[in-house]
Amino acid sequence: MRIPKDALDAFAAALSVRTAAVRTWADGIEWMYAMGTWEQPPLEVALMPGGEEVWLRMSTDRSSVAVWTIQ
């Protein structure tokens, strides 16, 4: 899975000014993404219950997920 730097930068900027949106999928996972223009596919980020993992995926390929463990 490849996350373009532009998508990561857009998400970080959206969080810093509190313009991230949240969408809950049918499985109950809440995915956050940057609100605004859709010129670039957005990065979607989910904090897993318990706060031990963060999942990242691109909106263009929701079948591939990168998992970061929080320590």
Short mmCIF file of N, CA, C and O in Angstrom, two decimals:
data_model
loop_
_atom_site.label_atom_id
_atom_site.label_comp_id
_atom_site.label_asym_id
_atom_site.label_seq_id
_atom_site.Cartn_x
_atom_site.Cartn_y
_atom_site.Cartn_z
N MET A 1 0.84 -1.17 0.00
CA MET A 1 0.00 0.00 0.00
C MET A 1 0.88 1.24 0.00
O MET A 1 1.86 1.31 0.74
N ARG A 2 0.53 2.19 -0.83
CA ARG A 2 1.29 3.44 -0.92
C ARG A 2 0.40 4.60 -0.49
O ARG A 2 -0.72 4.76 -0.98
N ILE A 3 0.89 5.40 0.45
CA ILE A 3 0.17 6.60 0.88
C ILE A 3 0.94 7.80 0.35
O ILE A 3 2.07 8.05 0.77
N PRO A 4 0.36 8.53 -0.61
CA PRO A 4 1.05 9.70 -1.16
C PRO A 4 1.27 10.76 -0.09
O PRO A 4 0.44 10.97 0.79
N LYS A 5 2.41 11.44 -0.16
CA LYS A 5 2.74 12.49 0.80
C LYS A 5 1.68 13.57 0.82
O LYS A 5 1.33 14.08 1.88
N ASP A 6 1.12 13.92 -0.35
CA ASP A 6 0.07 14.94 -0.40
C ASP A 6 -1.15 14.55 0.44
O ASP A 6 -1.74 15.39 1.11
N ALA A 7 -1.51 13.27 0.40
CA ALA A 7 -2.66 12.80 1.18
C ALA A 7 -2.37 12.87 2.68
O ALA A 7 -3.22 13.27 3.48
N LEU A 8 -1.16 12.48 3.06
CA LEU A 8 -0.77 12.54 4.47
C LEU A 8 -0.71 13.99 4.96
O LEU A 8 -1.20 14.30 6.04
N ASP A 9 -0.15 14.87 4.15
CA ASP A 9 -0.08 16.29 4.50
C ASP A 9 -1.47 16.91 4.64
O ASP A 9 -1.73 17.67 5.57
N ALA A 10 -2.38 16.56 3.74
CA ALA A 10 -3.75 17.10 3.80
C ALA A 10 -4.45 16.64 5.07
O ALA A 10 -5.16 17.41 5.73
N PHE A 11 -4.24 15.38 5.46
CA PHE A 11 -4.87 14.87 6.68
C PHE A 11 -4.30 15.56 7.91
O PHE A 11 -5.04 15.98 8.80
N ALA A 12 -2.99 15.72 7.96
CA ALA A 12 -2.35 16.40 9.10
C ALA A 12 -2.84 17.84 9.21
O ALA A 12 -3.13 18.33 10.31
N ALA A 13 -2.95 18.52 8.08
CA ALA A 13 -3.43 19.91 8.09
C ALA A 13 -4.88 19.98 8.56
O ALA A 13 -5.25 20.86 9.33
N ALA A 14 -5.70 19.04 8.12
CA ALA A 14 -7.11 19.02 8.53
C ALA A 14 -7.25 18.80 10.03
O ALA A 14 -8.06 19.44 10.69
N LEU A 15 -6.44 17.91 10.59
CA LEU A 15 -6.49 17.69 12.04
C LEU A 15 -6.06 18.93 12.80
O LEU A 15 -6.64 19.25 13.84
N SER A 16 -5.06 19.63 12.29
CA SER A 16 -4.54 20.78 13.02
C SER A 16 -5.55 21.92 13.09
O SER A 16 -5.51 22.72 14.02
N VAL A 17 -6.45 22.02 12.13
CA VAL A 17 -7.48 23.07 12.16
C VAL A 17 -8.88 22.51 12.40
O VAL A 17 -9.88 23.17 12.17
N ARG A 18 -8.91 21.26 12.83
CA ARG A 18 -10.17 20.59 13.20
C ARG A 18 -11.19 20.56 12.07
O ARG A 18 -12.36 20.86 12.27
N THR A 19 -10.74 20.20 10.88
CA THR A 19 -11.66 20.04 9.76
C THR A 19 -11.64 18.60 9.23
O THR A 19 -11.77 18.36 8.04
N ALA A 20 -11.44 17.66 10.13
CA ALA A 20 -11.52 16.25 9.75
C ALA A 20 -12.95 15.78 9.97
O ALA A 20 -13.61 16.18 10.93
N ALA A 21 -13.43 14.96 9.07
CA ALA A 21 -14.77 14.40 9.19
C ALA A 21 -14.66 12.94 9.62
O ALA A 21 -13.61 12.31 9.45
N VAL A 22 -15.74 12.42 10.17
CA VAL A 22 -15.77 11.02 10.60
C VAL A 22 -16.94 10.33 9.93
O VAL A 22 -18.05 10.87 9.88
N ARG A 23 -16.68 9.15 9.40
CA ARG A 23 -17.73 8.33 8.80
C ARG A 23 -17.66 6.95 9.42
O ARG A 23 -16.60 6.33 9.45
N THR A 24 -18.78 6.47 9.92
CA THR A 24 -18.84 5.13 10.53
C THR A 24 -19.28 4.13 9.47
O THR A 24 -20.33 4.29 8.85
N TRP A 25 -18.47 3.10 9.28
CA TRP A 25 -18.79 2.06 8.31
C TRP A 25 -19.70 1.02 8.95
O TRP A 25 -19.90 1.00 10.16
N ALA A 26 -20.24 0.12 8.16
CA ALA A 26 -21.18 -0.90 8.63
C ALA A 26 -20.58 -1.79 9.72
O ALA A 26 -21.30 -2.30 10.57
N ASP A 27 -19.26 -1.94 9.72
CA ASP A 27 -18.61 -2.78 10.74
C ASP A 27 -18.40 -2.04 12.06
O ASP A 27 -17.86 -2.57 13.00
N GLY A 28 -18.83 -0.75 12.12
CA GLY A 28 -18.74 0.03 13.35
C GLY A 28 -17.46 0.82 13.51
O GLY A 28 -17.30 1.57 14.46
N ILE A 29 -16.52 0.67 12.58
CA ILE A 29 -15.25 1.40 12.67
C ILE A 29 -15.47 2.82 12.17
O ILE A 29 -16.05 3.04 11.11
N GLU A 30 -14.98 3.80 12.94
CA GLU A 30 -15.08 5.20 12.56
C GLU A 30 -13.80 5.62 11.85
O GLU A 30 -12.72 5.61 12.43
N TRP A 31 -13.94 6.00 10.58
CA TRP A 31 -12.82 6.44 9.77
C TRP A 31 -12.84 7.95 9.66
O TRP A 31 -13.86 8.55 9.34
N MET A 32 -11.70 8.59 9.93
CA MET A 32 -11.56 10.04 9.81
C MET A 32 -10.87 10.35 8.48
O MET A 32 -10.01 9.59 8.03
N TYR A 33 -11.26 11.47 7.89
CA TYR A 33 -10.62 11.92 6.66
C TYR A 33 -10.69 13.44 6.60
O TYR A 33 -11.49 14.06 7.29
N ALA A 34 -9.83 14.02 5.78
CA ALA A 34 -9.76 15.47 5.66
C ALA A 34 -10.95 15.98 4.85
O ALA A 34 -11.23 15.47 3.77
N MET A 35 -11.66 16.96 5.40
CA MET A 35 -12.73 17.61 4.65
C MET A 35 -12.10 18.59 3.68
O MET A 35 -10.99 19.07 3.90
N GLY A 36 -12.80 18.90 2.63
CA GLY A 36 -12.28 19.89 1.68
C GLY A 36 -12.34 19.39 0.27
O GLY A 36 -13.23 18.64 -0.09
N THR A 37 -11.37 19.78 -0.50
CA THR A 37 -11.38 19.43 -1.90
C THR A 37 -11.07 17.95 -2.10
O THR A 37 -10.42 17.33 -1.28
N TRP A 38 -11.56 17.42 -3.18
CA TRP A 38 -11.33 16.01 -3.51
C TRP A 38 -10.43 15.90 -4.74
O TRP A 38 -10.52 14.97 -5.51
N GLU A 39 -9.53 16.87 -4.91
CA GLU A 39 -8.62 16.82 -6.05
C GLU A 39 -7.66 15.63 -5.93
O GLU A 39 -7.24 15.06 -6.93
N GLN A 40 -7.29 15.29 -4.72
CA GLN A 40 -6.45 14.13 -4.45
C GLN A 40 -7.26 13.14 -3.62
O GLN A 40 -8.02 13.54 -2.75
N PRO A 41 -7.10 11.84 -3.86
CA PRO A 41 -7.81 10.86 -3.02
C PRO A 41 -7.38 11.03 -1.57
O PRO A 41 -6.20 11.16 -1.28
N PRO A 42 -8.33 11.02 -0.62
CA PRO A 42 -7.97 11.25 0.77
C PRO A 42 -7.46 10.00 1.49
O PRO A 42 -7.81 8.88 1.17
N LEU A 43 -6.61 10.27 2.48
CA LEU A 43 -6.17 9.27 3.43
C LEU A 43 -7.27 9.12 4.46
O LEU A 43 -7.87 10.10 4.89
N GLU A 44 -7.57 7.89 4.86
CA GLU A 44 -8.57 7.63 5.91
C GLU A 44 -7.84 6.98 7.08
O GLU A 44 -7.02 6.09 6.89
N VAL A 45 -8.16 7.42 8.29
CA VAL A 45 -7.47 6.96 9.49
C VAL A 45 -8.50 6.55 10.54
O VAL A 45 -9.50 7.24 10.74
N ALA A 46 -8.25 5.41 11.20
CA ALA A 46 -9.15 4.94 12.25
C ALA A 46 -8.32 4.57 13.49
O ALA A 46 -7.32 3.87 13.39
N LEU A 47 -8.76 5.05 14.65
CA LEU A 47 -8.16 4.66 15.92
C LEU A 47 -8.97 3.47 16.43
O LEU A 47 -10.19 3.57 16.62
N MET A 48 -8.31 2.35 16.61
CA MET A 48 -9.02 1.14 17.01
C MET A 48 -9.43 1.19 18.47
O MET A 48 -8.78 1.85 19.29
N PRO A 49 -10.54 0.51 18.80
CA PRO A 49 -10.97 0.47 20.21
C PRO A 49 -9.83 0.00 21.10
O PRO A 49 -9.08 -0.90 20.74
N GLY A 50 -9.69 0.64 22.22
CA GLY A 50 -8.59 0.34 23.14
C GLY A 50 -7.40 1.26 22.92
O GLY A 50 -6.54 1.36 23.76
N GLY A 51 -7.37 1.92 21.77
CA GLY A 51 -6.32 2.90 21.49
C GLY A 51 -4.93 2.35 21.29
O GLY A 51 -3.95 3.06 21.42
N GLU A 52 -4.82 1.06 20.93
CA GLU A 52 -3.50 0.46 20.77
C GLU A 52 -3.02 0.42 19.32
O GLU A 52 -1.85 0.18 19.06
N GLU A 53 -3.95 0.63 18.37
CA GLU A 53 -3.59 0.59 16.96
C GLU A 53 -4.27 1.72 16.21
O GLU A 53 -5.37 2.14 16.55
N VAL A 54 -3.59 2.17 15.16
CA VAL A 54 -4.15 3.12 14.21
C VAL A 54 -4.12 2.43 12.85
O VAL A 54 -3.09 1.87 12.46
N TRP A 55 -5.26 2.45 12.16
CA TRP A 55 -5.33 1.87 10.82
C TRP A 55 -5.35 3.01 9.82
O TRP A 55 -6.02 4.02 10.02
N LEU A 56 -4.62 2.85 8.73
CA LEU A 56 -4.58 3.84 7.65
C LEU A 56 -4.92 3.15 6.34
O LEU A 56 -4.51 2.01 6.11
N ARG A 57 -5.66 3.85 5.50
CA ARG A 57 -5.96 3.34 4.16
C ARG A 57 -6.23 4.53 3.24
O ARG A 57 -6.54 5.62 3.69
N MET A 58 -6.11 4.28 1.97
CA MET A 58 -6.45 5.28 0.97
C MET A 58 -7.88 5.04 0.50
O MET A 58 -8.32 3.89 0.40
N SER A 59 -8.60 6.10 0.21
CA SER A 59 -9.99 5.96 -0.23
C SER A 59 -10.09 5.24 -1.57
O SER A 59 -11.13 4.69 -1.90
N THR A 60 -9.00 5.21 -2.31
CA THR A 60 -9.00 4.54 -3.61
C THR A 60 -8.83 3.03 -3.51
O THR A 60 -9.08 2.31 -4.46
N ASP A 61 -8.39 2.53 -2.34
CA ASP A 61 -8.19 1.09 -2.14
C ASP A 61 -8.47 0.74 -0.70
O ASP A 61 -7.57 0.62 0.12
N ARG A 62 -9.72 0.58 -0.37
CA ARG A 62 -10.11 0.32 1.01
C ARG A 62 -9.85 -1.12 1.45
O ARG A 62 -10.04 -1.45 2.60
N SER A 63 -9.39 -1.97 0.53
CA SER A 63 -9.08 -3.35 0.90
C SER A 63 -7.69 -3.47 1.50
O SER A 63 -7.39 -4.47 2.16
N SER A 64 -6.83 -2.49 1.30
CA SER A 64 -5.48 -2.51 1.86
C SER A 64 -5.39 -1.55 3.04
O SER A 64 -5.74 -0.38 2.92
N VAL A 65 -4.94 -2.08 4.17
CA VAL A 65 -4.85 -1.26 5.40
C VAL A 65 -3.46 -1.41 5.98
O VAL A 65 -2.92 -2.51 6.09
N ALA A 66 -2.87 -0.27 6.36
CA ALA A 66 -1.61 -0.28 7.10
C ALA A 66 -1.95 -0.13 8.58
O ALA A 66 -2.81 0.69 8.95
N VAL A 67 -1.32 -0.93 9.42
CA VAL A 67 -1.59 -0.89 10.86
C VAL A 67 -0.36 -0.39 11.58
O VAL A 67 0.74 -0.91 11.39
N TRP A 68 -0.55 0.66 12.39
CA TRP A 68 0.51 1.18 13.25
C TRP A 68 0.14 0.88 14.69
O TRP A 68 -0.96 1.17 15.14
N THR A 69 1.07 0.29 15.42
CA THR A 69 0.86 -0.01 16.83
C THR A 69 1.33 1.19 17.66
O THR A 69 2.41 1.72 17.42
N ILE A 70 0.50 1.58 18.62
CA ILE A 70 0.84 2.70 19.51
C ILE A 70 1.46 2.10 20.77
O ILE A 70 0.89 1.20 21.39
N GLN A 71 2.62 2.61 21.14
CA GLN A 71 3.29 2.09 22.33
C GLN A 71 3.46 3.16 23.36
O GLN A 71 3.63 4.28 23.09
#
